[in-house]
C-alpha cells in the first residue's frame, strides 16, 4: 500500500513554493516530497508546515510563493526503509504523530511514500 | 481518548483567521473547531483548508488574516455521536480520509474531538 513514485506529490528543491502547493492540491495530499535530480530525498513540506510558515514568515504572498520550496521544507524528516514492516511504519507514525513516511533506501533514494490512511485501511482489512 | 473541550483548538465563528491559526499552533493540531456561543458546532477549519484557500483566494495576507474564520470554514463537516464506538469512528475517518472527527450530540452541541492518532494508539494498545 506504499504510494509509488508518480502517484504522490514530488518535486525538485528549487521549485517555486506555489507550484509545490499546486502539486499537493492536484494529488489531494497534505505533503510534497522533495528529491534531488539523482533521486535522493532532500526534504518534505506538509500542510502543517504551511500553517507554521504563515505565522512565522509574514512576507507578502507573491514573495512567499516564489521562494524555493526547499527553503521552507523539513530537511531531515522521519523515514522508513523499504524492508520495514507495515506495523513498524504505523508505530513510527503514531510515536511521531505524523501522517506520512517517505520510504528511503540505504542510499538515501526516495522509493515511495507511506500514507497513514492506506496503511490503516490495510491493517483493518478495508483496503 | 476523545479530546475534551479545552484540550483542542476551538473558537467562535467571528474570530480573525490569524488568531484561529494561532490556536492551532498553540495546541499543535491541524484543526480548529468553530462553535457558536450556545455550544453548537458551526464548522471546522483544517491545515488542508489553509492550503486550498491560499491557492484559491489570493488576497494580501493582512486582508486574509482578518477575515472571520467561519468564512473559510467547512460548514457541514463529518461528525460522530458520543455513543459511537471507537471502531466506527476510525472507519468513518478512513472512508472519508480525514484525521479528525468532531463529536457532536443530538442537539448539535460540540462535545469533544476525536483525533486519529490517539484513536489508532488506543486500537493498537499504544496509548
Coordinates of N, CA and C in Angstrom, one line a residue:
Chain A
X1 N 0.8 -1.2 0.0 CA 0.0 0.0 0.0 C 0.9 1.3 0.0
X2 N 2.2 1.1 -0.2 CA 3.1 2.2 -0.4 C 2.7 2.9 -1.7
X3 N 2.6 4.3 -1.6 CA 2.3 5.0 -2.8 C 3.6 5.0 -3.7
X4 N 3.4 4.7 -5.0 CA 4.6 4.6 -5.9 C 4.9 6.0 -6.4
X5 N 6.2 6.2 -6.8 CA 6.6 7.5 -7.4 C 5.7 7.7 -8.6
X6 N 5.2 9.0 -8.7 CA 4.3 9.4 -9.8 C 2.9 9.4 -9.2
X7 N 2.6 8.8 -8.1 CA 1.2 8.8 -7.5 C 1.2 9.6 -6.2
X8 N 2.2 10.4 -5.9 CA 2.1 11.3 -4.8 C 2.9 12.6 -5.2
X9 N 2.7 13.7 -4.5 CA 3.3 14.9 -4.9 C 4.8 14.9 -4.7
X10 N 5.6 15.2 -5.7 CA 7.1 15.1 -5.6 C 7.6 16.3 -6.5
X11 N 8.7 16.9 -6.0 CA 9.2 18.0 -6.8 C 10.7 18.1 -6.5
X12 N 11.4 19.0 -7.3 CA 12.8 19.3 -7.0 C 12.9 20.4 -6.0
X13 N 14.1 20.6 -5.4 CA 14.2 21.5 -4.3 C 14.0 23.0 -4.7
X14 N 14.2 23.3 -5.9 CA 14.1 24.7 -6.3 C 12.8 25.1 -7.0
X15 N 11.8 24.2 -6.9 CA 10.5 24.6 -7.4 C 9.9 25.7 -6.6
X16 N 9.2 26.6 -7.2 CA 8.5 27.7 -6.5 C 7.5 27.1 -5.5
X17 N 7.5 27.6 -4.3 CA 6.6 27.1 -3.3 C 5.1 27.0 -3.8
X18 N 4.7 28.0 -4.6 CA 3.3 28.0 -5.1 C 3.1 26.7 -6.0
X19 N 4.0 26.4 -6.8 CA 3.9 25.2 -7.7 C 3.9 23.9 -6.9
X20 N 4.6 23.9 -5.8 CA 4.6 22.8 -4.9 C 3.3 22.6 -4.2
X21 N 2.6 23.7 -3.8 CA 1.3 23.6 -3.2 C 0.3 23.1 -4.3
X22 N 0.5 23.6 -5.5 CA -0.4 23.1 -6.6 C -0.3 21.6 -6.8
X23 N 0.9 21.1 -6.7 CA 1.1 19.6 -6.8 C 0.4 18.9 -5.7
X24 N 0.4 19.4 -4.5 CA -0.3 18.9 -3.3 C -1.8 18.9 -3.6
X25 N -2.3 20.0 -4.1 CA -3.7 20.1 -4.4 C -4.1 19.1 -5.5
X26 N -3.3 19.0 -6.5 CA -3.6 18.1 -7.6 C -3.7 16.6 -7.2
X27 N -2.9 16.2 -6.2 CA -2.9 14.8 -5.7 C -3.8 14.7 -4.5
X28 N -4.3 15.8 -4.0 CA -5.1 15.8 -2.7 C -4.4 15.1 -1.6
X29 N -3.1 15.5 -1.4 CA -2.3 15.0 -0.3 C -1.7 16.2 0.4
X30 N -1.5 16.1 1.7 CA -1.0 17.2 2.5 C 0.5 17.2 2.7
X31 N 1.2 16.6 1.7 CA 2.6 16.5 1.7 C 3.2 16.6 0.3
X32 N 4.4 17.2 0.2 CA 5.1 17.0 -1.1 C 6.5 16.5 -0.7
X33 N 7.0 15.5 -1.4 CA 8.4 15.0 -1.1 C 9.3 15.7 -2.1
X34 N 10.4 16.2 -1.6 CA 11.4 17.0 -2.4 C 12.6 16.1 -2.6
X35 N 12.9 15.8 -3.9 CA 14.0 15.0 -4.2 C 15.0 15.7 -5.1
X36 N 16.3 15.4 -4.9 CA 17.3 15.9 -5.8 C 17.2 15.2 -7.2
X37 N 17.9 15.8 -8.2 CA 17.8 15.2 -9.5 C 18.3 13.7 -9.5
X38 N 19.2 13.4 -8.6 CA 19.7 12.0 -8.5 C 18.8 11.1 -7.7
X39 N 17.6 11.6 -7.3 CA 16.6 10.7 -6.6 C 16.7 10.8 -5.1
X40 N 17.7 11.4 -4.6 CA 17.9 11.4 -3.1 C 16.8 12.4 -2.5
X41 N 16.3 11.9 -1.3 CA 15.3 12.8 -0.6 C 16.0 14.0 0.0
X42 N 15.5 15.2 -0.3 CA 16.1 16.4 0.2 C 15.2 17.0 1.3
X43 N 14.0 16.6 1.4 CA 13.1 17.1 2.5 C 11.7 16.9 2.2
X44 N 10.8 17.3 3.1 CA 9.4 17.2 2.9 C 8.8 18.6 3.3
X45 N 7.6 18.9 2.7 CA 6.8 20.1 3.1 C 5.4 19.7 3.2
X46 N 4.8 20.0 4.4 CA 3.4 19.5 4.7 C 2.5 20.6 4.9
X47 N 1.2 20.3 5.0 CA 0.1 21.3 5.3 C 0.5 22.0 6.7
X48 N 0.9 21.2 7.6 CA 1.3 21.8 8.9 C 2.4 22.8 8.8
X49 N 3.4 22.5 7.9 CA 4.5 23.5 7.6 C 3.9 24.8 7.0
X50 N 2.9 24.7 6.2 CA 2.3 25.9 5.6 C 1.8 26.8 6.8
X51 N 1.0 26.2 7.7 CA 0.4 26.9 8.8 C 1.5 27.6 9.6
X52 N 2.6 26.8 10.0 CA 3.6 27.4 10.8 C 4.4 28.5 10.1
X53 N 4.6 28.3 8.8 CA 5.3 29.3 7.9 C 4.5 30.6 7.9
X54 N 3.2 30.5 7.7 CA 2.3 31.7 7.6 C 2.4 32.6 8.8
X55 N 2.5 31.9 10.0 CA 2.5 32.7 11.3 C 3.9 33.2 11.6
X56 N 4.9 32.6 11.0 CA 6.3 32.9 11.3 C 6.9 34.0 10.3
X57 N 6.5 33.8 9.1 CA 7.2 34.5 8.0 C 6.2 35.3 7.2
X58 N 5.9 36.5 7.7 CA 4.8 37.2 7.0 C 5.2 38.1 5.9
X59 N 5.9 37.5 5.0 CA 6.2 38.2 3.7 C 4.9 38.3 2.9
X60 N 4.8 39.2 2.0 CA 3.7 39.3 1.1 C 3.6 38.0 0.3
X61 N 2.4 37.6 -0.1 CA 2.2 36.4 -0.8 C 3.1 36.2 -2.0
X62 N 3.2 37.2 -2.9 CA 4.0 37.0 -4.1 C 5.4 36.6 -3.8
X63 N 6.0 37.2 -2.7 CA 7.4 36.9 -2.3 C 7.4 35.4 -1.8
X64 N 6.5 35.1 -0.9 CA 6.5 33.8 -0.3 C 6.3 32.7 -1.4
X65 N 5.3 32.9 -2.3 CA 5.0 31.9 -3.3 C 6.2 31.7 -4.3
X66 N 7.1 32.6 -4.4 CA 8.2 32.4 -5.3 C 9.5 32.0 -4.6
X67 N 9.4 31.8 -3.3 CA 10.5 31.1 -2.6 C 10.7 29.7 -3.1
X68 N 11.9 29.2 -3.1 CA 12.1 27.8 -3.4 C 11.5 27.0 -2.3
X69 N 10.8 25.9 -2.7 CA 10.1 25.1 -1.6 C 11.1 24.6 -0.6
X70 N 12.3 24.3 -1.0 CA 13.3 23.7 0.0 C 13.6 24.7 1.1
X71 N 13.4 26.0 0.9 CA 13.7 27.0 2.0 C 12.7 26.7 3.2
X72 N 11.5 26.3 2.9 CA 10.5 26.1 4.0 C 10.3 24.6 4.4
X73 N 11.1 23.8 3.8 CA 10.9 22.3 4.0 C 11.6 21.8 5.3
X74 N 11.1 20.7 5.7 CA 11.8 19.9 6.8 C 12.9 19.1 6.1
X75 N 14.1 19.4 6.4 CA 15.2 18.8 5.7 C 15.6 17.4 6.1
X76 N 15.3 17.0 7.4 CA 15.7 15.7 7.8 C 14.4 15.0 8.4
X77 N 13.5 14.7 7.5 CA 12.2 14.1 8.0 C 12.4 12.6 8.5
X78 N 11.5 12.2 9.3 CA 11.5 10.8 9.7 C 11.1 9.9 8.4
X79 N 11.8 8.8 8.2 CA 11.6 8.0 7.0 C 11.5 6.5 7.5
X80 N 11.1 5.7 6.6 CA 11.2 4.2 6.8 C 12.0 3.6 5.6
X81 N 12.5 2.4 5.8 CA 13.2 1.6 4.8 C 12.2 0.7 4.1
X82 N 12.5 0.4 2.8 CA 11.6 -0.5 2.1 C 11.4 -1.8 2.8
X83 N 12.3 -2.3 3.5 CA 12.2 -3.6 4.2 C 11.4 -3.6 5.5
X84 N 11.1 -2.4 6.0 CA 10.4 -2.3 7.3 C 8.9 -2.8 7.1
X85 N 8.4 -3.3 8.1 CA 7.0 -3.9 8.1 C 6.0 -2.8 8.2
X86 N 4.8 -3.1 7.7 CA 3.6 -2.2 7.8 C 3.4 -1.8 9.3
X87 N 3.5 -2.7 10.2 CA 3.2 -2.4 11.6 C 4.3 -1.5 12.2
X88 N 5.6 -1.8 11.8 CA 6.7 -0.9 12.2 C 6.4 0.5 11.7
X89 N 6.0 0.7 10.5 CA 5.8 2.0 9.9 C 4.6 2.7 10.6
X90 N 3.5 2.0 10.9 CA 2.4 2.6 11.6 C 2.8 3.0 13.0
X91 N 3.6 2.2 13.7 CA 4.1 2.6 15.0 C 4.9 3.8 15.0
X92 N 5.8 3.9 14.0 CA 6.6 5.2 13.9 C 5.7 6.4 13.7
X93 N 4.7 6.3 12.8 CA 3.8 7.4 12.6 C 3.1 7.8 13.8
X94 N 2.7 6.8 14.6 CA 2.0 7.1 15.9 C 2.9 7.7 16.9
X95 N 4.1 7.2 17.0 CA 5.0 7.7 18.0 C 5.4 9.2 17.7
X96 N 5.5 9.5 16.4 CA 5.9 10.8 16.0 C 4.7 11.7 15.7
X97 N 3.5 11.1 15.7 CA 2.2 11.8 15.4 C 2.3 12.5 14.1
X98 N 2.7 11.7 13.0 CA 2.7 12.2 11.7 C 1.8 11.4 10.8
X99 N 1.6 11.9 9.6 CA 0.6 11.2 8.7 C 1.3 10.5 7.5
X100 N 2.6 10.8 7.3 CA 3.3 10.3 6.1 C 4.7 9.9 6.5
X101 N 5.2 8.9 5.8 CA 6.6 8.5 5.9 C 7.2 8.3 4.5
X102 N 8.1 9.1 4.1 CA 8.8 8.8 2.9 C 9.6 7.4 3.1
X103 N 9.5 6.6 2.0 CA 10.3 5.3 2.1 C 11.6 5.6 1.3
X104 N 12.7 5.4 2.1 CA 14.0 5.8 1.6 C 15.0 4.6 1.8
X105 N 15.7 4.3 0.7 CA 16.6 3.1 0.8 C 18.0 3.5 1.4
X106 N 18.9 2.5 1.5 CA 20.1 2.7 2.2 C 21.0 3.8 1.5
X107 N 20.7 4.1 0.3 CA 21.5 5.2 -0.4 C 20.8 6.5 -0.3
X108 N 19.7 6.6 0.4 CA 19.0 7.9 0.6 C 18.0 8.2 -0.5
X109 N 17.8 7.2 -1.4 CA 16.9 7.5 -2.6 C 15.5 7.3 -2.1
X110 N 14.6 8.2 -2.6 CA 13.2 8.1 -2.3 C 12.5 7.0 -3.2
X111 N 12.0 6.0 -2.5 CA 11.4 4.9 -3.2 C 9.8 5.0 -3.3
X112 N 9.3 5.8 -2.4 CA 7.8 5.8 -2.3 C 7.4 6.6 -1.1
X113 N 6.1 6.6 -0.8 CA 5.5 7.3 0.3 C 4.5 6.4 1.0
X114 N 4.6 6.3 2.3 CA 3.6 5.6 3.1 C 2.7 6.6 3.8
X115 N 1.4 6.5 3.4 CA 0.5 7.5 3.9 C -0.4 6.7 5.0
X116 N -0.7 7.4 6.1 CA -1.3 6.6 7.2 C -2.7 6.0 6.8
X117 N -3.5 6.7 6.0 CA -4.8 6.2 5.6 C -4.8 4.8 4.9
X118 N -4.0 4.7 3.8 CA -4.0 3.3 3.2 C -3.3 2.3 4.2
X119 N -2.4 2.8 5.0 CA -1.8 1.8 5.9 C -2.8 1.3 6.9
X120 N -3.6 2.2 7.5 CA -4.7 1.8 8.5 C -5.7 0.9 7.7
X121 N -6.1 1.3 6.5 CA -7.1 0.5 5.8 C -6.6 -0.9 5.6
X122 N -5.3 -1.0 5.3 CA -4.7 -2.4 5.1 C -4.7 -3.1 6.4
X123 N -4.4 -2.4 7.5 CA -4.4 -3.1 8.8 C -5.8 -3.6 9.2
X124 N -6.8 -2.8 8.9 CA -8.2 -3.1 9.2 C -8.9 -4.0 8.2
X125 N -8.2 -4.3 7.1 CA -8.8 -5.1 6.0 C -9.8 -4.3 5.2
X126 N -9.7 -2.9 5.2 CA -10.6 -2.1 4.5 C -10.1 -1.8 3.1
X127 N -8.8 -2.2 2.8 CA -8.2 -1.7 1.5 C -8.9 -2.4 0.3
Chain B
X1 N -10.4 8.3 24.7 CA -9.3 9.0 24.0 C -9.8 10.2 23.3
X2 N -11.1 10.5 23.4 CA -11.6 11.7 22.8 C -11.0 12.9 23.5
X3 N -10.6 13.9 22.7 CA -10.0 15.2 23.3 C -11.2 16.0 23.9
X4 N -11.0 16.4 25.2 CA -12.1 17.1 25.9 C -12.0 18.6 25.5
X5 N -13.2 19.3 25.6 CA -13.2 20.7 25.4 C -12.1 21.4 26.3
X6 N -11.4 22.3 25.7 CA -10.3 23.0 26.4 C -8.9 22.3 26.0
X7 N -8.9 21.1 25.5 CA -7.7 20.5 25.1 C -7.5 20.4 23.6
X8 N -8.3 21.1 22.9 CA -8.1 21.1 21.4 C -8.5 22.6 20.9
X9 N -8.0 23.0 19.8 CA -8.3 24.3 19.3 C -9.8 24.5 19.1
X10 N -10.4 25.5 19.7 CA -11.8 25.9 19.5 C -12.0 27.4 19.5
X11 N -12.9 27.9 18.7 CA -13.1 29.3 18.7 C -14.5 29.6 18.2
X12 N -14.8 30.9 18.3 CA -16.1 31.4 17.8 C -16.0 31.7 16.3
X13 N -17.2 31.7 15.6 CA -17.2 31.9 14.2 C -16.5 33.2 13.7
X14 N -16.6 34.3 14.5 CA -16.1 35.6 14.0 C -14.7 35.9 14.5
X15 N -14.0 34.9 15.0 CA -12.6 35.1 15.3 C -11.8 35.4 14.0
X16 N -10.8 36.3 14.1 CA -9.9 36.6 13.0 C -9.2 35.2 12.6
X17 N -9.1 35.0 11.3 CA -8.5 33.8 10.8 C -7.1 33.6 11.4
X18 N -6.3 34.7 11.5 CA -5.0 34.6 12.0 C -5.0 34.1 13.5
X19 N -5.9 34.5 14.3 CA -6.0 34.1 15.7 C -6.4 32.6 15.7
X20 N -7.2 32.2 14.8 CA -7.6 30.8 14.7 C -6.4 29.9 14.4
X21 N -5.5 30.4 13.5 CA -4.3 29.7 13.2 C -3.4 29.6 14.4
X22 N -3.3 30.7 15.2 CA -2.5 30.7 16.4 C -3.0 29.7 17.4
X23 N -4.3 29.5 17.5 CA -4.8 28.5 18.4 C -4.4 27.1 17.9
X24 N -4.4 26.9 16.6 CA -4.0 25.6 16.1 C -2.5 25.3 16.4
X25 N -1.7 26.4 16.2 CA -0.3 26.3 16.5 C 0.0 26.0 18.0
X26 N -0.8 26.7 18.9 CA -0.6 26.5 20.3 C -0.9 25.1 20.8
X27 N -1.9 24.5 20.2 CA -2.3 23.1 20.6 C -1.6 22.0 19.7
X28 N -0.8 22.5 18.7 CA -0.2 21.6 17.7 C -1.1 20.6 17.1
X29 N -2.3 21.1 16.6 CA -3.2 20.3 15.9 C -3.6 21.0 14.6
X30 N -3.9 20.3 13.6 CA -4.1 20.8 12.3 C -5.6 21.1 12.0
X31 N -6.4 21.3 13.1 CA -7.8 21.6 13.0 C -8.2 22.6 14.1
X32 N -9.2 23.5 13.8 CA -9.8 24.2 14.8 C -11.3 24.0 14.7
X33 N -12.0 23.7 15.8 CA -13.5 23.6 15.8 C -14.1 24.9 16.1
X34 N -15.1 25.3 15.3 CA -15.8 26.6 15.4 C -17.1 26.3 16.0
X35 N -17.4 26.9 17.2 CA -18.7 26.7 17.8 C -19.3 28.1 18.1
X36 N -20.7 28.1 18.0 CA -21.5 29.2 18.4 C -21.4 29.4 19.9
X37 N -21.9 30.6 20.3 CA -21.9 30.9 21.8 C -22.7 29.8 22.6
X38 N -23.7 29.3 21.9 CA -24.6 28.3 22.6 C -24.0 26.9 22.5
X39 N -22.7 26.7 22.0 CA -22.1 25.4 22.0 C -22.3 24.6 20.8
X40 N -23.1 25.1 19.8 CA -23.4 24.3 18.6 C -22.2 24.4 17.7
X41 N -21.8 23.3 17.1 CA -20.8 23.3 16.1 C -21.2 24.0 14.8
X42 N -20.4 25.0 14.4 CA -20.7 25.8 13.3 C -19.8 25.4 12.1
X43 N -18.7 24.8 12.3 CA -17.8 24.4 11.2 C -16.4 24.0 11.8
X44 N -15.6 23.6 10.8 CA -14.2 23.3 11.2 C -13.3 24.0 10.1
X45 N -12.0 24.2 10.5 CA -11.1 24.7 9.6 C -9.8 23.9 9.8
X46 N -9.2 23.4 8.7 CA -8.0 22.5 8.9 C -6.8 23.0 8.1
X47 N -5.7 22.3 8.3 CA -4.5 22.7 7.6 C -4.7 22.5 6.1
X48 N -5.5 21.5 5.7 CA -5.7 21.3 4.2 C -6.6 22.5 3.7
X49 N -7.5 23.0 4.5 CA -8.3 24.2 4.1 C -7.4 25.4 3.9
X50 N -6.3 25.6 4.7 CA -5.4 26.7 4.5 C -4.7 26.6 3.1
X51 N -4.3 25.4 2.8 CA -3.6 25.2 1.5 C -4.6 25.5 0.4
X52 N -5.8 25.0 0.4 CA -6.7 25.2 -0.7 C -7.1 26.7 -0.7
X53 N -7.2 27.4 0.4 CA -7.6 28.8 0.5 C -6.5 29.6 -0.2
X54 N -5.2 29.3 0.1 CA -4.1 30.1 -0.4 C -4.1 30.1 -1.9
X55 N -4.4 28.9 -2.5 CA -4.3 28.9 -4.0 C -5.6 29.5 -4.6
X56 N -6.7 29.5 -3.9 CA -7.9 29.9 -4.5 C -8.1 31.4 -4.3
X57 N -7.7 32.0 -3.1 CA -8.1 33.3 -2.7 C -6.9 34.1 -2.4
X58 N -6.3 34.7 -3.5 CA -5.0 35.3 -3.3 C -5.1 36.8 -2.9
X59 N -5.9 37.0 -1.8 CA -5.9 38.3 -1.2 C -4.5 38.5 -0.5
X60 N -4.1 39.8 -0.3 CA -2.9 40.0 0.5 C -3.1 39.5 1.9
X61 N -2.0 39.0 2.5 CA -2.1 38.5 3.9 C -2.9 39.2 4.9
X62 N -2.6 40.5 5.0 CA -3.4 41.3 6.1 C -4.9 41.1 5.9
X63 N -5.4 41.2 4.7 CA -6.8 41.0 4.4 C -7.3 39.6 4.7
X64 N -6.5 38.6 4.3 CA -6.9 37.2 4.6 C -6.9 36.9 6.1
X65 N -5.9 37.4 6.8 CA -5.7 37.1 8.2 C -6.8 37.8 9.0
X66 N -7.5 38.8 8.5 CA -8.5 39.5 9.3 C -9.9 39.1 8.8
X67 N -10.0 38.1 7.9 CA -11.3 37.5 7.6 C -11.8 36.8 8.9
X68 N -13.1 36.7 9.0 CA -13.6 35.8 10.1 C -13.3 34.3 9.7
X69 N -12.9 33.5 10.6 CA -12.5 32.2 10.3 C -13.7 31.4 9.7
X70 N -14.9 31.7 10.0 CA -16.1 31.0 9.5 C -16.2 31.1 8.0
X71 N -15.7 32.3 7.5 CA -15.8 32.5 6.0 C -15.0 31.4 5.2
X72 N -13.9 30.9 5.8 CA -13.1 29.9 5.1 C -13.3 28.5 5.6
X73 N -14.3 28.3 6.6 CA -14.5 27.0 7.2 C -15.3 26.1 6.4
X74 N -15.2 24.8 6.7 CA -16.2 23.8 6.2 C -17.4 23.8 7.2
X75 N -18.5 24.1 6.6 CA -19.7 24.4 7.5 C -20.4 23.1 7.9
X76 N -20.4 22.1 7.1 CA -21.1 20.8 7.5 C -20.1 19.7 7.5
X77 N -19.2 19.7 8.5 CA -18.2 18.6 8.5 C -18.8 17.3 8.9
X78 N -18.1 16.2 8.6 CA -18.4 14.9 9.1 C -18.2 14.9 10.6
X79 N -19.2 14.3 11.3 CA -19.0 14.2 12.8 C -19.4 12.8 13.3
X80 N -19.1 12.6 14.5 CA -19.6 11.3 15.2 C -20.4 11.7 16.4
X81 N -21.2 10.8 16.9 CA -22.0 10.9 18.1 C -21.3 10.4 19.3
X82 N -21.5 10.9 20.5 CA -20.8 10.4 21.7 C -21.0 8.9 21.9
X83 N -22.1 8.4 21.4 CA -22.3 6.9 21.7 C -21.7 6.0 20.6
X84 N -21.1 6.6 19.5 CA -20.5 5.8 18.5 C -19.2 5.1 19.1
X85 N -18.9 3.9 18.6 CA -17.8 3.2 19.1 C -16.5 3.7 18.4
X86 N -15.3 3.4 19.1 CA -14.0 3.8 18.6 C -13.9 3.3 17.1
X87 N -14.2 2.0 16.9 CA -14.0 1.4 15.6 C -14.9 2.1 14.6
X88 N -16.1 2.4 14.9 CA -17.0 3.1 14.0 C -16.3 4.4 13.6
X89 N -15.8 5.1 14.6 CA -15.2 6.5 14.3 C -14.0 6.3 13.4
X90 N -13.1 5.3 13.7 CA -11.9 5.1 12.8 C -12.4 4.7 11.4
X91 N -13.4 3.9 11.3 CA -13.8 3.5 9.9 C -14.3 4.7 9.2
X92 N -15.0 5.6 9.9 CA -15.5 6.9 9.2 C -14.3 7.7 8.7
X93 N -13.3 7.9 9.6 CA -12.1 8.7 9.3 C -11.4 8.0 8.1
X94 N -11.4 6.7 8.0 CA -10.7 6.0 6.9 C -11.5 6.2 5.6
X95 N -12.9 6.0 5.7 CA -13.7 6.1 4.5 C -13.6 7.5 3.9
X96 N -13.6 8.5 4.8 CA -13.6 9.9 4.3 C -12.1 10.4 4.1
X97 N -11.2 9.6 4.6 CA -9.7 10.0 4.5 C -9.5 11.4 5.2
X98 N -10.0 11.5 6.5 CA -9.8 12.7 7.3 C -9.1 12.3 8.6
X99 N -8.6 13.3 9.3 CA -7.8 13.0 10.5 C -8.5 13.3 11.8
X100 N -9.6 13.9 11.7 CA -10.3 14.4 12.9 C -11.8 14.3 12.7
X101 N -12.5 14.0 13.8 CA -14.0 14.0 13.8 C -14.5 14.7 15.0
X102 N -15.2 15.9 14.8 CA -15.8 16.5 16.0 C -16.9 15.5 16.5
X103 N -17.0 15.5 17.8 CA -18.0 14.7 18.5 C -19.2 15.6 18.8
X104 N -20.3 15.3 18.3 CA -21.5 16.2 18.3 C -22.7 15.4 18.8
X105 N -23.4 16.0 19.8 CA -24.6 15.3 20.3 C -25.9 15.6 19.4
X106 N -27.0 15.0 19.9 CA -28.2 15.1 19.0 C -28.8 16.5 18.9
X107 N -28.3 17.4 19.8 CA -28.7 18.8 19.7 C -27.7 19.7 18.9
X108 N -26.7 19.0 18.3 CA -25.7 19.8 17.5 C -24.6 20.4 18.4
X109 N -24.5 20.1 19.7 CA -23.5 20.6 20.5 C -22.2 19.9 20.4
X110 N -21.1 20.7 20.4 CA -19.8 20.1 20.3 C -19.4 19.5 21.6
X111 N -19.1 18.2 21.7 CA -18.8 17.6 23.0 C -17.3 17.3 23.1
X112 N -16.6 17.2 22.0 CA -15.2 16.9 22.0 C -14.7 16.7 20.6
X113 N -13.4 16.2 20.5 CA -12.8 16.0 19.2 C -12.1 14.6 19.2
X114 N -12.4 13.8 18.2 CA -11.7 12.5 18.1 C -10.6 12.7 17.0
X115 N -9.3 12.6 17.4 CA -8.2 12.8 16.5 C -7.7 11.4 16.2
X116 N -7.3 11.1 14.9 CA -6.9 9.8 14.5 C -5.7 9.2 15.3
X117 N -4.7 10.0 15.6 CA -3.6 9.4 16.3 C -3.9 8.8 17.6
X118 N -4.6 9.5 18.6 CA -4.9 8.8 19.8 C -5.9 7.6 19.6
X119 N -6.7 7.7 18.6 CA -7.7 6.6 18.3 C -6.9 5.4 17.8
X120 N -5.9 5.5 16.9 CA -5.1 4.4 16.5 C -4.2 3.9 17.6
X121 N -3.7 4.8 18.4 CA -2.9 4.3 19.6 C -3.7 3.4 20.5
X122 N -5.0 3.9 20.7 CA -5.8 3.0 21.6 C -6.1 1.7 20.9
X123 N -6.3 1.7 19.6 CA -6.6 0.5 18.9 C -5.5 -0.5 19.0
X124 N -4.2 0.0 18.9 CA -3.0 -0.8 18.9 C -2.5 -1.0 20.3
X125 N -3.2 -0.5 21.3 CA -2.7 -0.7 22.7 C -1.4 0.1 23.0
X126 N -1.2 1.2 22.2 CA 0.0 2.1 22.4 C -0.3 3.2 23.4
X127 N -1.6 3.4 23.7 CA -2.0 4.7 24.4 C -1.5 4.6 25.8

